[in-house]
């Protein structure tokens, strides 16, 4: 079946047409209109500005994705939309647009959880991947280790007590003078530094959860101490040591979660899954334990609508249909 998907939970407006079915997982088109340039000058996403920017382009990029996929709206079998979690004003734009489009054109509407969508990006990249498996969604807003029992049965294994991992990357980058969002630049800088140069605290808590605020503060303190002493800041060493602390902490909690759940496959997803060091560390961990490792290509790690369309297919097959009373929700239950 062909699904038109809409995503507007944060700072990317995205639309896609995917074809899903028995043995078929195909992206026919995927358009992402990023607002990064708009939010850069504020050093982070401004929710009100994000909502307005979604309104400005959602109709245009929906037309664009239909044209690119050479699909008429009449050939679309269902419309999918991210309804939770995310910035409420941003989510509402996509939800109301999708509701109008679905009901005016008499198409079934499927509401999708953004976190489930991130995991579903792996289905598009790996045709044979099927639950059960352990997954981690690491992004700007989320740090969740999830037991994916079936396509529509998710159980949270561990999360973060404070900042999300992507947020920690972006905040550490900011201290180093790197513009928002600095995660990708931290990844690049880390290639050139010494990962043992600075001892940063682990974000892994006893029991399996995460806390990134201590690590973030340690980076800020390190930079301030260098400045006070008149020492030059080595950005590469900081990026590299920070990244090592993040990767080791995540590997430790994933190892615990694998022990706890007994799963034999692991999926890494979300914007931070684009991090080359994290991909390498987790790939090594999985290899050493004989666990299958799955990660989407980098362009499917960040927010996009193809992943929402992919998850919508499984929700649709499980009987999920949204009505005109569908509302957006800032928080989600998975
Ligand atoms: O999934 P995403 O696009 O949006 C959310 O749902 O939050 O993730 C965006 C986050 C940002 O914090 C960004 O800095 C981070 O992913 N990110 C990275 C890399 N590429 C994007 N963090 C570390 N290394 C990267 N290569
Ligand atoms: Zn996301």
PDB file of N, CA and C in Angstrom, residues 28-70:
ATOM      1  N   UNK A  28       9.346   6.042  -1.951  1.00  0.00           N
ATOM      2  CA  UNK A  28       9.135   6.571  -3.298  1.00  0.00           C
ATOM      3  C   UNK A  28       9.593   8.029  -3.378  1.00  0.00           C
ATOM      4  N   UNK A  29       9.468   8.747  -2.289  1.00  0.00           N
ATOM      5  CA  UNK A  29      10.003  10.114  -2.225  1.00  0.00           C
ATOM      6  C   UNK A  29      10.076  10.527  -0.760  1.00  0.00           C
ATOM      7  N   UNK A  30      11.022  11.409  -0.459  1.00  0.00           N
ATOM      8  CA  UNK A  30      11.158  11.888   0.925  1.00  0.00           C
ATOM      9  C   UNK A  30      11.713  13.308   0.871  1.00  0.00           C
ATOM     10  N   UNK A  31      10.942  14.251   1.391  1.00  0.00           N
ATOM     11  CA  UNK A  31      11.348  15.659   1.360  1.00  0.00           C
ATOM     12  C   UNK A  31      11.493  16.157   2.798  1.00  0.00           C
ATOM     13  N   UNK A  32      12.613  16.789   3.086  1.00  0.00           N
ATOM     14  CA  UNK A  32      12.819  17.355   4.432  1.00  0.00           C
ATOM     15  C   UNK A  32      13.149  18.838   4.286  1.00  0.00           C
ATOM     16  N   UNK A  33      12.294  19.694   4.859  1.00  0.00           N
ATOM     17  CA  UNK A  33      12.570  21.141   4.858  1.00  0.00           C
ATOM     18  C   UNK A  33      13.095  21.488   6.240  1.00  0.00           C
ATOM     19  N   UNK A  34      14.402  21.712   6.327  1.00  0.00           N
ATOM     20  CA  UNK A  34      15.014  21.958   7.628  1.00  0.00           C
ATOM     21  C   UNK A  34      14.890  23.428   8.024  1.00  0.00           C
ATOM     22  N   UNK A  35      14.678  23.649   9.332  1.00  0.00           N
ATOM     23  CA  UNK A  35      14.587  25.023   9.846  1.00  0.00           C
ATOM     24  C   UNK A  35      15.872  25.438  10.548  1.00  0.00           C
ATOM     25  N   UNK A  36      16.921  24.631  10.394  1.00  0.00           N
ATOM     26  CA  UNK A  36      18.155  24.884  11.152  1.00  0.00           C
ATOM     27  C   UNK A  36      18.648  26.318  10.993  1.00  0.00           C
ATOM     28  N   UNK A  37      18.634  26.815   9.762  1.00  0.00           N
ATOM     29  CA  UNK A  37      19.133  28.188   9.520  1.00  0.00           C
ATOM     30  C   UNK A  37      18.338  29.227  10.317  1.00  0.00           C
ATOM     31  N   UNK A  38      17.026  28.962  10.482  1.00  0.00           N
ATOM     32  CA  UNK A  38      16.162  29.903  11.201  1.00  0.00           C
ATOM     33  C   UNK A  38      16.498  29.898  12.701  1.00  0.00           C
ATOM     34  N   UNK A  39      16.729  28.700  13.261  1.00  0.00           N
ATOM     35  CA  UNK A  39      16.933  28.576  14.714  1.00  0.00           C
ATOM     36  C   UNK A  39      18.378  28.816  15.155  1.00  0.00           C
ATOM     37  N   UNK A  40      19.291  28.731  14.196  1.00  0.00           N
ATOM     38  CA  UNK A  40      20.722  28.865  14.497  1.00  0.00           C
ATOM     39  C   UNK A  40      21.042  30.103  15.318  1.00  0.00           C
ATOM     40  N   UNK A  41      20.455  31.227  14.912  1.00  0.00           N
ATOM     41  CA  UNK A  41      20.801  32.489  15.581  1.00  0.00           C
ATOM     42  C   UNK A  41      20.311  32.548  17.026  1.00  0.00           C
ATOM     43  N   UNK A  42      19.377  31.645  17.395  1.00  0.00           N
ATOM     44  CA  UNK A  42      18.898  31.604  18.781  1.00  0.00           C
ATOM     45  C   UNK A  42      19.645  30.545  19.594  1.00  0.00           C
ATOM     46  N   UNK A  43      20.489  29.754  18.949  1.00  0.00           N
ATOM     47  CA  UNK A  43      21.260  28.722  19.641  1.00  0.00           C
ATOM     48  C   UNK A  43      20.434  27.496  20.006  1.00  0.00           C
ATOM     49  N   UNK A  44      19.240  27.385  19.462  1.00  0.00           N
ATOM     50  CA  UNK A  44      18.379  26.228  19.736  1.00  0.00           C
ATOM     51  C   UNK A  44      17.018  26.452  19.101  1.00  0.00           C
ATOM     52  N   UNK A  45      16.143  25.444  19.210  1.00  0.00           N
ATOM     53  CA  UNK A  45      14.829  25.547  18.566  1.00  0.00           C
ATOM     54  C   UNK A  45      13.896  26.449  19.387  1.00  0.00           C
ATOM     55  N   UNK A  46      13.294  27.438  18.736  1.00  0.00           N
ATOM     56  CA  UNK A  46      12.296  28.294  19.392  1.00  0.00           C
ATOM     57  C   UNK A  46      10.919  27.749  18.970  1.00  0.00           C
ATOM     58  N   UNK A  47      10.180  27.151  19.925  1.00  0.00           N
ATOM     59  CA  UNK A  47       8.949  26.441  19.564  1.00  0.00           C
ATOM     60  C   UNK A  47       7.958  27.248  18.724  1.00  0.00           C
ATOM     61  N   UNK A  48       7.717  28.495  19.113  1.00  0.00           N
ATOM     62  CA  UNK A  48       6.753  29.333  18.386  1.00  0.00           C
ATOM     63  C   UNK A  48       7.192  29.568  16.942  1.00  0.00           C
ATOM     64  N   UNK A  49       8.473  29.812  16.780  1.00  0.00           N
ATOM     65  CA  UNK A  49       9.028  30.047  15.436  1.00  0.00           C
ATOM     66  C   UNK A  49       8.926  28.757  14.607  1.00  0.00           C
ATOM     67  N   UNK A  50       9.168  27.605  15.263  1.00  0.00           N
ATOM     68  CA  UNK A  50       9.098  26.312  14.561  1.00  0.00           C
ATOM     69  C   UNK A  50       7.689  26.089  14.002  1.00  0.00           C
ATOM     70  N   UNK A  51       6.671  26.331  14.842  1.00  0.00           N
ATOM     71  CA  UNK A  51       5.286  26.134  14.418  1.00  0.00           C
ATOM     72  C   UNK A  51       4.948  26.962  13.189  1.00  0.00           C
ATOM     73  N   UNK A  52       5.354  28.218  13.214  1.00  0.00           N
ATOM     74  CA  UNK A  52       5.057  29.114  12.089  1.00  0.00           C
ATOM     75  C   UNK A  52       5.774  28.660  10.819  1.00  0.00           C
ATOM     76  N   UNK A  53       7.020  28.232  10.979  1.00  0.00           N
ATOM     77  CA  UNK A  53       7.788  27.796   9.803  1.00  0.00           C
ATOM     78  C   UNK A  53       7.178  26.528   9.186  1.00  0.00           C
ATOM     79  N   UNK A  54       6.618  25.648  10.035  1.00  0.00           N
ATOM     80  CA  UNK A  54       5.945  24.451   9.497  1.00  0.00           C
ATOM     81  C   UNK A  54       4.753  24.873   8.635  1.00  0.00           C
ATOM     82  N   UNK A  55       3.972  25.831   9.145  1.00  0.00           N
ATOM     83  CA  UNK A  55       2.780  26.282   8.416  1.00  0.00           C
ATOM     84  C   UNK A  55       3.176  26.793   7.032  1.00  0.00           C
ATOM     85  N   UNK A  56       4.286  27.520   6.992  1.00  0.00           N
ATOM     86  CA  UNK A  56       4.699  28.136   5.725  1.00  0.00           C
ATOM     87  C   UNK A  56       5.031  27.133   4.628  1.00  0.00           C
ATOM     88  N   UNK A  57       5.527  25.952   5.003  1.00  0.00           N
ATOM     89  CA  UNK A  57       5.967  25.064   3.913  1.00  0.00           C
ATOM     90  C   UNK A  57       5.249  23.727   3.808  1.00  0.00           C
ATOM     91  N   UNK A  58       4.353  23.408   4.732  1.00  0.00           N
ATOM     92  CA  UNK A  58       3.803  22.047   4.748  1.00  0.00           C
ATOM     93  C   UNK A  58       3.012  21.701   3.467  1.00  0.00           C
ATOM     94  N   UNK A  59       2.216  22.645   2.981  1.00  0.00           N
ATOM     95  CA  UNK A  59       1.422  22.353   1.781  1.00  0.00           C
ATOM     96  C   UNK A  59       2.344  22.180   0.570  1.00  0.00           C
ATOM     97  N   UNK A  60       3.331  23.072   0.482  1.00  0.00           N
ATOM     98  CA  UNK A  60       4.256  23.019  -0.673  1.00  0.00           C
ATOM     99  C   UNK A  60       5.030  21.702  -0.704  1.00  0.00           C
ATOM    100  N   UNK A  61       5.563  21.259   0.443  1.00  0.00           N
ATOM    101  CA  UNK A  61       6.377  20.040   0.389  1.00  0.00           C
ATOM    102  C   UNK A  61       5.533  18.762   0.308  1.00  0.00           C
ATOM    103  N   UNK A  62       4.245  18.879   0.643  1.00  0.00           N
ATOM    104  CA  UNK A  62       3.358  17.725   0.434  1.00  0.00           C
ATOM    105  C   UNK A  62       3.136  17.546  -1.067  1.00  0.00           C
ATOM    106  N   UNK A  63       2.907  18.656  -1.741  1.00  0.00           N
ATOM    107  CA  UNK A  63       2.767  18.622  -3.203  1.00  0.00           C
ATOM    108  C   UNK A  63       4.053  18.084  -3.833  1.00  0.00           C
ATOM    109  N   UNK A  64       5.198  18.586  -3.308  1.00  0.00           N
ATOM    110  CA  UNK A  64       6.506  18.205  -3.846  1.00  0.00           C
ATOM    111  C   UNK A  64       6.746  16.690  -3.723  1.00  0.00           C
ATOM    112  N   UNK A  65       6.402  16.123  -2.592  1.00  0.00           N
ATOM    113  CA  UNK A  65       6.675  14.689  -2.397  1.00  0.00           C
ATOM    114  C   UNK A  65       5.747  13.837  -3.262  1.00  0.00           C
ATOM    115  N   UNK A  66       4.509  14.294  -3.454  1.00  0.00           N
ATOM    116  CA  UNK A  66       3.590  13.558  -4.335  1.00  0.00           C
ATOM    117  C   UNK A  66       4.116  13.612  -5.768  1.00  0.00           C
ATOM    118  N   UNK A  67       4.549  14.794  -6.199  1.00  0.00           N
ATOM    119  CA  UNK A  67       5.085  14.948  -7.558  1.00  0.00           C
ATOM    120  C   UNK A  67       6.321  14.082  -7.766  1.00  0.00           C
ATOM    121  N   UNK A  68       7.226  14.144  -6.791  1.00  0.00           N
ATOM    122  CA  UNK A  68       8.487  13.394  -6.900  1.00  0.00           C
ATOM    123  C   UNK A  68       8.254  11.891  -6.969  1.00  0.00           C
ATOM    124  N   UNK A  69       7.243  11.431  -6.238  1.00  0.00           N
ATOM    125  CA  UNK A  69       6.965   9.988  -6.230  1.00  0.00           C
ATOM    126  C   UNK A  69       6.087   9.590  -7.416  1.00  0.00           C
ATOM    127  N   UNK A  70       5.655  10.597  -8.185  1.00  0.00           N
ATOM    128  CA  UNK A  70       4.755  10.380  -9.329  1.00  0.00           C
ATOM    129  C   UNK A  70       3.506   9.616  -8.879  1.00  0.00           C
TER     130      UNK A  70
END
